């Protein structure tokens, strides 16, 4: 069984500032991978970033980076230079074999101009 | 390329009615998935198809059936809709089990 926990129902940030969204992931599998998805009001699920558990290096995609602490089962998302378009619901998700993803409950991010 | 498409976008049913949600992909992906998203919750897996000709249950399969019609299409059927099935339904596809999943735009279903 896998569990994904996002403990921050809501977060806010000023435009151009940095914000970190938290996620913890627990699984008995040794091979797994983690994602952050963004869901704007349009409802579309958009991949933000992906991390393989076996990789030591934290994933980075432009202004988005993760801090993957395997022993602590922590997988946080850092958004640098926040933009108004970053406002959305953010979901952490984990997957193992067969591609079955388990999602957290989401964090609503508000960006203030 | 359309990517992943879902029909319909919106649907209202009465309790006991049946309907089929359609999902199609032109990404040549092998695996397809159906999720539901309830208010205040993340997505939960209903059924998945690892490859053409195979289907298997996810976390919340009760009240649903699926058909993997061919490599491109994966349908979700509600035989006798219940108010508890009011939700937003997402289809997703991926090339392999450990690859990134790509999602359709979702279907908002209301059961009265």
PDB file of C-alpha atoms in Angstrom:
ATOM      1  CA  UNK A   1       0.000   0.000   0.000  1.00  0.00           C
ATOM      2  CA  UNK A   2       1.078   3.548  -0.659  1.00  0.00           C
ATOM      3  CA  UNK A   3       0.123   6.738   1.081  1.00  0.00           C
ATOM      4  CA  UNK A   4       0.678  10.297  -0.054  1.00  0.00           C
ATOM      5  CA  UNK A   5       0.105  13.139   2.379  1.00  0.00           C
ATOM      6  CA  UNK A   6      -0.032  16.845   1.660  1.00  0.00           C
ATOM      7  CA  UNK A   7      -0.369  18.640   4.969  1.00  0.00           C
ATOM      8  CA  UNK A   8      -0.886  22.159   3.588  1.00  0.00           C
ATOM      9  CA  UNK A   9      -4.451  22.612   2.292  1.00  0.00           C
ATOM     10  CA  UNK A  10      -3.645  26.174   1.204  1.00  0.00           C
ATOM     11  CA  UNK A  11      -0.526  28.253   0.629  1.00  0.00           C
ATOM     12  CA  UNK A  12       0.016  31.776  -0.616  1.00  0.00           C
ATOM     13  CA  UNK A  13       2.981  33.646  -2.051  1.00  0.00           C
ATOM     14  CA  UNK A  14       3.764  37.079  -3.387  1.00  0.00           C
ATOM     15  CA  UNK A  15       4.561  37.372  -7.056  1.00  0.00           C
ATOM     16  CA  UNK A  16       8.315  36.924  -7.686  1.00  0.00           C
ATOM     17  CA  UNK A  17       8.841  35.250  -4.309  1.00  0.00           C
ATOM     18  CA  UNK A  18       9.622  31.590  -3.562  1.00  0.00           C
ATOM     19  CA  UNK A  19       7.236  29.060  -2.059  1.00  0.00           C
ATOM     20  CA  UNK A  20       7.659  25.436  -1.003  1.00  0.00           C
ATOM     21  CA  UNK A  21       4.863  22.874  -1.033  1.00  0.00           C
ATOM     22  CA  UNK A  22       5.239  19.813   1.173  1.00  0.00           C
ATOM     23  CA  UNK A  23       4.515  16.153   0.523  1.00  0.00           C
ATOM     24  CA  UNK A  24       5.330  12.912   2.294  1.00  0.00           C
ATOM     25  CA  UNK A  25       5.192   9.530   0.596  1.00  0.00           C
ATOM     26  CA  UNK A  26       5.197   6.093   2.131  1.00  0.00           C
ATOM     27  CA  UNK A  27       5.501   2.790   0.290  1.00  0.00           C
ATOM     28  CA  UNK A  28       6.884  -0.664   0.841  1.00  0.00           C
ATOM     29  CA  UNK A  29       8.185  -0.751  -2.744  1.00  0.00           C
ATOM     30  CA  UNK A  30      11.878  -0.185  -3.391  1.00  0.00           C
ATOM     31  CA  UNK A  31      11.359   1.111  -6.925  1.00  0.00           C
ATOM     32  CA  UNK A  32       8.997   4.036  -7.212  1.00  0.00           C
ATOM     33  CA  UNK A  33       8.679   7.444  -8.753  1.00  0.00           C
ATOM     34  CA  UNK A  34       7.111  10.709  -7.673  1.00  0.00           C
ATOM     35  CA  UNK A  35       5.315  13.528  -9.448  1.00  0.00           C
ATOM     36  CA  UNK A  36       3.952  16.969  -8.912  1.00  0.00           C
ATOM     37  CA  UNK A  37       0.910  17.831 -11.023  1.00  0.00           C
ATOM     38  CA  UNK A  38      -0.723  21.239 -11.365  1.00  0.00           C
ATOM     39  CA  UNK A  39      -4.482  21.632 -11.791  1.00  0.00           C
ATOM     40  CA  UNK A  40      -5.617  25.152 -12.756  1.00  0.00           C
ATOM     41  CA  UNK A  41      -9.291  26.163 -12.717  1.00  0.00           C
ATOM     42  CA  UNK A  42      -9.630  24.652 -16.193  1.00  0.00           C
ATOM     43  CA  UNK A  43      -9.368  21.278 -14.403  1.00  0.00           C
ATOM     44  CA  UNK A  44      -6.635  20.008 -16.745  1.00  0.00           C
ATOM     45  CA  UNK A  45      -3.947  17.963 -14.984  1.00  0.00           C
ATOM     46  CA  UNK A  46      -0.522  19.271 -16.025  1.00  0.00           C
ATOM     47  CA  UNK A  47       2.748  17.579 -15.163  1.00  0.00           C
ATOM     48  CA  UNK A  48       5.106  19.905 -13.314  1.00  0.00           C
ATOM     49  CA  UNK A  49       8.021  17.640 -12.438  1.00  0.00           C
ATOM     50  CA  UNK A  50       8.990  14.001 -12.022  1.00  0.00           C
ATOM     51  CA  UNK A  51      11.520  12.269  -9.742  1.00  0.00           C
ATOM     52  CA  UNK A  52      12.712   8.667  -9.811  1.00  0.00           C
ATOM     53  CA  UNK A  53      13.403   7.327  -6.330  1.00  0.00           C
ATOM     54  CA  UNK A  54      16.672   5.691  -7.355  1.00  0.00           C
ATOM     55  CA  UNK A  55      18.163   8.973  -8.537  1.00  0.00           C
ATOM     56  CA  UNK A  56      20.324  10.870  -6.074  1.00  0.00           C
ATOM     57  CA  UNK A  57      19.978  14.165  -7.885  1.00  0.00           C
ATOM     58  CA  UNK A  58      16.888  16.261  -7.293  1.00  0.00           C
ATOM     59  CA  UNK A  59      14.841  17.038 -10.406  1.00  0.00           C
ATOM     60  CA  UNK A  60      14.637  20.588 -11.760  1.00  0.00           C
ATOM     61  CA  UNK A  61      12.438  22.092 -14.457  1.00  0.00           C
ATOM     62  CA  UNK A  62      13.057  25.797 -14.982  1.00  0.00           C
ATOM     63  CA  UNK A  63      11.560  27.582 -11.913  1.00  0.00           C
ATOM     64  CA  UNK A  64      10.383  24.319 -10.355  1.00  0.00           C
ATOM     65  CA  UNK A  65      12.612  22.043  -8.303  1.00  0.00           C
ATOM     66  CA  UNK A  66      12.126  19.261  -5.802  1.00  0.00           C
ATOM     67  CA  UNK A  67      13.825  18.377  -2.558  1.00  0.00           C
ATOM     68  CA  UNK A  68      13.629  14.585  -2.329  1.00  0.00           C
ATOM     69  CA  UNK A  69      14.679  13.242   1.061  1.00  0.00           C
ATOM     70  CA  UNK A  70      14.349   9.489   0.656  1.00  0.00           C
ATOM     71  CA  UNK A  71      14.981   8.496   4.273  1.00  0.00           C
ATOM     72  CA  UNK A  72      12.533  11.082   5.541  1.00  0.00           C
ATOM     73  CA  UNK A  73      10.010  10.117   2.817  1.00  0.00           C
ATOM     74  CA  UNK A  74       9.718  13.782   1.936  1.00  0.00           C
ATOM     75  CA  UNK A  75       9.149  15.199  -1.551  1.00  0.00           C
ATOM     76  CA  UNK A  76       8.688  18.958  -1.523  1.00  0.00           C
ATOM     77  CA  UNK A  77       8.194  21.276  -4.502  1.00  0.00           C
ATOM     78  CA  UNK A  78       9.914  24.654  -4.633  1.00  0.00           C
ATOM     79  CA  UNK A  79       8.579  27.310  -6.986  1.00  0.00           C
ATOM     80  CA  UNK A  80      10.980  30.182  -7.547  1.00  0.00           C
ATOM     81  CA  UNK A  81      10.089  33.610  -8.955  1.00  0.00           C
ATOM     82  CA  UNK A  82       6.380  32.846  -8.574  1.00  0.00           C
ATOM     83  CA  UNK A  83       4.101  34.070 -11.331  1.00  0.00           C
ATOM     84  CA  UNK A  84       0.374  34.752 -11.387  1.00  0.00           C
ATOM     85  CA  UNK A  85      -0.026  31.806 -13.741  1.00  0.00           C
ATOM     86  CA  UNK A  86       1.315  29.470 -11.058  1.00  0.00           C
ATOM     87  CA  UNK A  87      -1.907  29.841  -9.077  1.00  0.00           C
ATOM     88  CA  UNK A  88      -3.568  26.419  -9.069  1.00  0.00           C
ATOM     89  CA  UNK A  89      -4.165  23.271  -7.067  1.00  0.00           C
ATOM     90  CA  UNK A  90      -0.960  21.217  -6.801  1.00  0.00           C
ATOM     91  CA  UNK A  91      -1.033  17.458  -6.324  1.00  0.00           C
ATOM     92  CA  UNK A  92       1.785  15.232  -5.211  1.00  0.00           C
ATOM     93  CA  UNK A  93       1.533  11.675  -6.548  1.00  0.00           C
ATOM     94  CA  UNK A  94       3.513   8.478  -6.247  1.00  0.00           C
ATOM     95  CA  UNK A  95       3.612   5.424  -8.479  1.00  0.00           C
ATOM     96  CA  UNK A  96       5.077   1.962  -8.496  1.00  0.00           C
ATOM     97  CA  UNK A  97       4.469  -0.995 -10.811  1.00  0.00           C
ATOM     98  CA  UNK A  98       1.667  -0.984 -13.408  1.00  0.00           C
ATOM     99  CA  UNK A  99       1.566   2.803 -13.318  1.00  0.00           C
ATOM    100  CA  UNK A 100      -0.975   2.954 -10.508  1.00  0.00           C
ATOM    101  CA  UNK A 101      -0.663   6.444  -9.075  1.00  0.00           C
ATOM    102  CA  UNK A 102      -1.668   7.455  -5.560  1.00  0.00           C
ATOM    103  CA  UNK A 103      -2.446  11.144  -5.138  1.00  0.00           C
ATOM    104  CA  UNK A 104      -2.326  13.444  -2.155  1.00  0.00           C
ATOM    105  CA  UNK A 105      -5.273  15.666  -1.297  1.00  0.00           C
ATOM    106  CA  UNK A 106      -3.792  18.734  -2.931  1.00  0.00           C
ATOM    107  CA  UNK A 107      -2.574  22.195  -1.958  1.00  0.00           C
ATOM    108  CA  UNK A 108      -4.261  25.311  -3.283  1.00  0.00           C
ATOM    109  CA  UNK A 109      -1.637  27.899  -4.185  1.00  0.00           C
ATOM    110  CA  UNK A 110      -2.615  31.563  -4.357  1.00  0.00           C
ATOM    111  CA  UNK A 111      -0.229  34.071  -5.927  1.00  0.00           C
ATOM    112  CA  UNK A 112      -0.663  37.697  -4.855  1.00  0.00           C
ATOM    113  CA  UNK A 113       0.383  40.492  -7.249  1.00  0.00           C
TER     114      UNK A 113
ATOM    115  CA  UNK B   1      -2.441  15.579 -32.318  1.00  0.00           C
ATOM    116  CA  UNK B   2      -5.364  15.735 -29.894  1.00  0.00           C
ATOM    117  CA  UNK B   3      -3.530  13.812 -27.146  1.00  0.00           C
ATOM    118  CA  UNK B   4      -6.130  12.399 -24.761  1.00  0.00           C
ATOM    119  CA  UNK B   5      -9.783  13.181 -25.413  1.00  0.00           C
ATOM    120  CA  UNK B   6     -12.823  12.451 -23.267  1.00  0.00           C
ATOM    121  CA  UNK B   7     -16.507  12.560 -24.084  1.00  0.00           C
ATOM    122  CA  UNK B   8     -18.795  13.941 -22.870  1.00  0.00           C
ATOM    123  CA  UNK B   9     -17.439  16.962 -20.988  1.00  0.00           C
ATOM    124  CA  UNK B  10     -20.521  17.238 -18.777  1.00  0.00           C
ATOM    125  CA  UNK B  11     -23.352  14.849 -17.965  1.00  0.00           C
ATOM    126  CA  UNK B  12     -26.317  14.828 -15.616  1.00  0.00           C
ATOM    127  CA  UNK B  13     -27.949  11.495 -14.801  1.00  0.00           C
ATOM    128  CA  UNK B  14     -30.803  10.358 -12.629  1.00  0.00           C
ATOM    129  CA  UNK B  15     -30.241   7.637 -10.062  1.00  0.00           C
ATOM    130  CA  UNK B  16     -30.379   4.229 -11.734  1.00  0.00           C
ATOM    131  CA  UNK B  17     -29.563   5.427 -15.237  1.00  0.00           C
ATOM    132  CA  UNK B  18     -26.585   4.033 -17.084  1.00  0.00           C
ATOM    133  CA  UNK B  19     -23.958   5.700 -19.219  1.00  0.00           C
ATOM    134  CA  UNK B  20     -20.547   5.191 -20.753  1.00  0.00           C
ATOM    135  CA  UNK B  21     -17.662   7.626 -20.570  1.00  0.00           C
ATOM    136  CA  UNK B  22     -15.352   7.477 -23.552  1.00  0.00           C
ATOM    137  CA  UNK B  23     -11.604   8.034 -23.663  1.00  0.00           C
ATOM    138  CA  UNK B  24      -9.413   8.021 -26.743  1.00  0.00           C
ATOM    139  CA  UNK B  25      -5.702   8.701 -27.225  1.00  0.00           C
ATOM    140  CA  UNK B  26      -3.571   9.247 -30.301  1.00  0.00           C
ATOM    141  CA  UNK B  27      -0.245   9.040 -28.448  1.00  0.00           C
ATOM    142  CA  UNK B  28       0.293   5.334 -29.197  1.00  0.00           C
ATOM    143  CA  UNK B  29       0.455   4.663 -25.481  1.00  0.00           C
ATOM    144  CA  UNK B  30       0.071   1.150 -24.116  1.00  0.00           C
ATOM    145  CA  UNK B  31      -1.509   1.811 -20.726  1.00  0.00           C
ATOM    146  CA  UNK B  32      -4.725   3.649 -19.918  1.00  0.00           C
ATOM    147  CA  UNK B  33      -6.364   4.610 -16.632  1.00  0.00           C
ATOM    148  CA  UNK B  34      -9.621   5.913 -15.203  1.00  0.00           C
ATOM    149  CA  UNK B  35      -9.576   8.136 -12.100  1.00  0.00           C
ATOM    150  CA  UNK B  36     -12.240   9.995 -10.193  1.00  0.00           C
ATOM    151  CA  UNK B  37     -11.778  13.268  -8.343  1.00  0.00           C
ATOM    152  CA  UNK B  38     -14.172  14.193  -5.548  1.00  0.00           C
ATOM    153  CA  UNK B  39     -14.281  17.662  -3.970  1.00  0.00           C
ATOM    154  CA  UNK B  40     -11.408  18.233  -1.569  1.00  0.00           C
ATOM    155  CA  UNK B  41      -9.694  15.001  -2.533  1.00  0.00           C
ATOM    156  CA  UNK B  42      -7.002  13.876  -4.867  1.00  0.00           C
ATOM    157  CA  UNK B  43      -7.580  11.548  -7.774  1.00  0.00           C
ATOM    158  CA  UNK B  44      -8.358   7.907  -7.031  1.00  0.00           C
ATOM    159  CA  UNK B  45      -7.811   5.068  -9.478  1.00  0.00           C
ATOM    160  CA  UNK B  46     -10.951   3.228 -10.591  1.00  0.00           C
ATOM    161  CA  UNK B  47      -9.649   0.807 -13.244  1.00  0.00           C
ATOM    162  CA  UNK B  48      -6.647   0.544 -15.485  1.00  0.00           C
ATOM    163  CA  UNK B  49      -5.508  -1.293 -18.581  1.00  0.00           C
ATOM    164  CA  UNK B  50      -1.806  -2.061 -18.693  1.00  0.00           C
ATOM    165  CA  UNK B  51      -2.028  -3.106 -22.341  1.00  0.00           C
ATOM    166  CA  UNK B  52      -4.599  -3.834 -25.011  1.00  0.00           C
ATOM    167  CA  UNK B  53      -6.751  -6.769 -23.955  1.00  0.00           C
ATOM    168  CA  UNK B  54      -6.123  -6.443 -20.224  1.00  0.00           C
ATOM    169  CA  UNK B  55      -7.967  -4.590 -17.470  1.00  0.00           C
ATOM    170  CA  UNK B  56      -7.652  -4.584 -13.715  1.00  0.00           C
ATOM    171  CA  UNK B  57      -9.236  -2.980 -10.679  1.00  0.00           C
ATOM    172  CA  UNK B  58      -7.866   0.063  -8.955  1.00  0.00           C
ATOM    173  CA  UNK B  59      -8.663   1.526  -5.567  1.00  0.00           C
ATOM    174  CA  UNK B  60     -12.397   2.256  -6.061  1.00  0.00           C
ATOM    175  CA  UNK B  61     -13.848  -0.104  -8.731  1.00  0.00           C
ATOM    176  CA  UNK B  62     -17.281  -0.800  -7.234  1.00  0.00           C
ATOM    177  CA  UNK B  63     -20.154   0.325  -9.454  1.00  0.00           C
ATOM    178  CA  UNK B  64     -18.023   0.579 -12.597  1.00  0.00           C
ATOM    179  CA  UNK B  65     -17.020  -1.570 -15.543  1.00  0.00           C
ATOM    180  CA  UNK B  66     -14.449  -0.902 -18.229  1.00  0.00           C
ATOM    181  CA  UNK B  67     -13.661  -1.994 -21.760  1.00  0.00           C
ATOM    182  CA  UNK B  68     -10.365  -1.628 -23.574  1.00  0.00           C
ATOM    183  CA  UNK B  69     -11.848  -1.543 -27.046  1.00  0.00           C
ATOM    184  CA  UNK B  70      -8.501  -1.303 -28.834  1.00  0.00           C
ATOM    185  CA  UNK B  71      -5.154   0.336 -28.213  1.00  0.00           C
ATOM    186  CA  UNK B  72      -6.638   3.824 -28.596  1.00  0.00           C
ATOM    187  CA  UNK B  73      -9.877   3.576 -26.647  1.00  0.00           C
ATOM    188  CA  UNK B  74     -10.781   2.807 -23.040  1.00  0.00           C
ATOM    189  CA  UNK B  75     -14.369   3.251 -21.851  1.00  0.00           C
ATOM    190  CA  UNK B  76     -15.860   3.450 -18.366  1.00  0.00           C
ATOM    191  CA  UNK B  77     -19.438   2.314 -17.797  1.00  0.00           C
ATOM    192  CA  UNK B  78     -21.794   3.084 -14.951  1.00  0.00           C
ATOM    193  CA  UNK B  79     -24.533   0.429 -15.053  1.00  0.00           C
ATOM    194  CA  UNK B  80     -26.814   1.965 -12.413  1.00  0.00           C
ATOM    195  CA  UNK B  81     -25.669   5.421 -11.407  1.00  0.00           C
ATOM    196  CA  UNK B  82     -25.806   6.488  -7.759  1.00  0.00           C
ATOM    197  CA  UNK B  83     -25.420   9.977  -6.216  1.00  0.00           C
ATOM    198  CA  UNK B  84     -22.135   8.792  -4.665  1.00  0.00           C
ATOM    199  CA  UNK B  85     -20.743   8.591  -8.196  1.00  0.00           C
ATOM    200  CA  UNK B  86     -21.087  12.332  -8.670  1.00  0.00           C
ATOM    201  CA  UNK B  87     -17.515  13.319  -9.447  1.00  0.00           C
ATOM    202  CA  UNK B  88     -15.077  14.488 -12.088  1.00  0.00           C
ATOM    203  CA  UNK B  89     -13.689  11.596 -14.093  1.00  0.00           C
ATOM    204  CA  UNK B  90     -10.256  11.664 -15.695  1.00  0.00           C
ATOM    205  CA  UNK B  91      -8.718   9.353 -18.224  1.00  0.00           C
ATOM    206  CA  UNK B  92      -4.924   9.082 -18.394  1.00  0.00           C
ATOM    207  CA  UNK B  93      -2.457   7.279 -20.624  1.00  0.00           C
ATOM    208  CA  UNK B  94       1.191   6.329 -20.493  1.00  0.00           C
ATOM    209  CA  UNK B  95       3.667   4.505 -22.704  1.00  0.00           C
ATOM    210  CA  UNK B  96       4.958   2.217 -19.977  1.00  0.00           C
ATOM    211  CA  UNK B  97       4.003   1.601 -16.367  1.00  0.00           C
ATOM    212  CA  UNK B  98       6.762   3.804 -14.980  1.00  0.00           C
ATOM    213  CA  UNK B  99       6.408   6.617 -17.476  1.00  0.00           C
ATOM    214  CA  UNK B 100       4.608   9.918 -17.013  1.00  0.00           C
ATOM    215  CA  UNK B 101       0.833   9.804 -17.268  1.00  0.00           C
ATOM    216  CA  UNK B 102      -0.927  12.274 -19.534  1.00  0.00           C
ATOM    217  CA  UNK B 103      -4.466  13.258 -18.620  1.00  0.00           C
ATOM    218  CA  UNK B 104      -7.587  14.078 -20.583  1.00  0.00           C
ATOM    219  CA  UNK B 105      -9.646  17.193 -19.802  1.00  0.00           C
ATOM    220  CA  UNK B 106     -12.098  15.366 -17.529  1.00  0.00           C
ATOM    221  CA  UNK B 107     -15.846  14.681 -17.480  1.00  0.00           C
ATOM    222  CA  UNK B 108     -18.005  16.299 -14.819  1.00  0.00           C
ATOM    223  CA  UNK B 109     -20.770  13.855 -13.890  1.00  0.00           C
ATOM    224  CA  UNK B 110     -23.699  14.712 -11.640  1.00  0.00           C
ATOM    225  CA  UNK B 111     -26.086  12.007 -10.458  1.00  0.00           C
ATOM    226  CA  UNK B 112     -29.370  13.317  -9.029  1.00  0.00           C
TER     227      UNK B 112
END
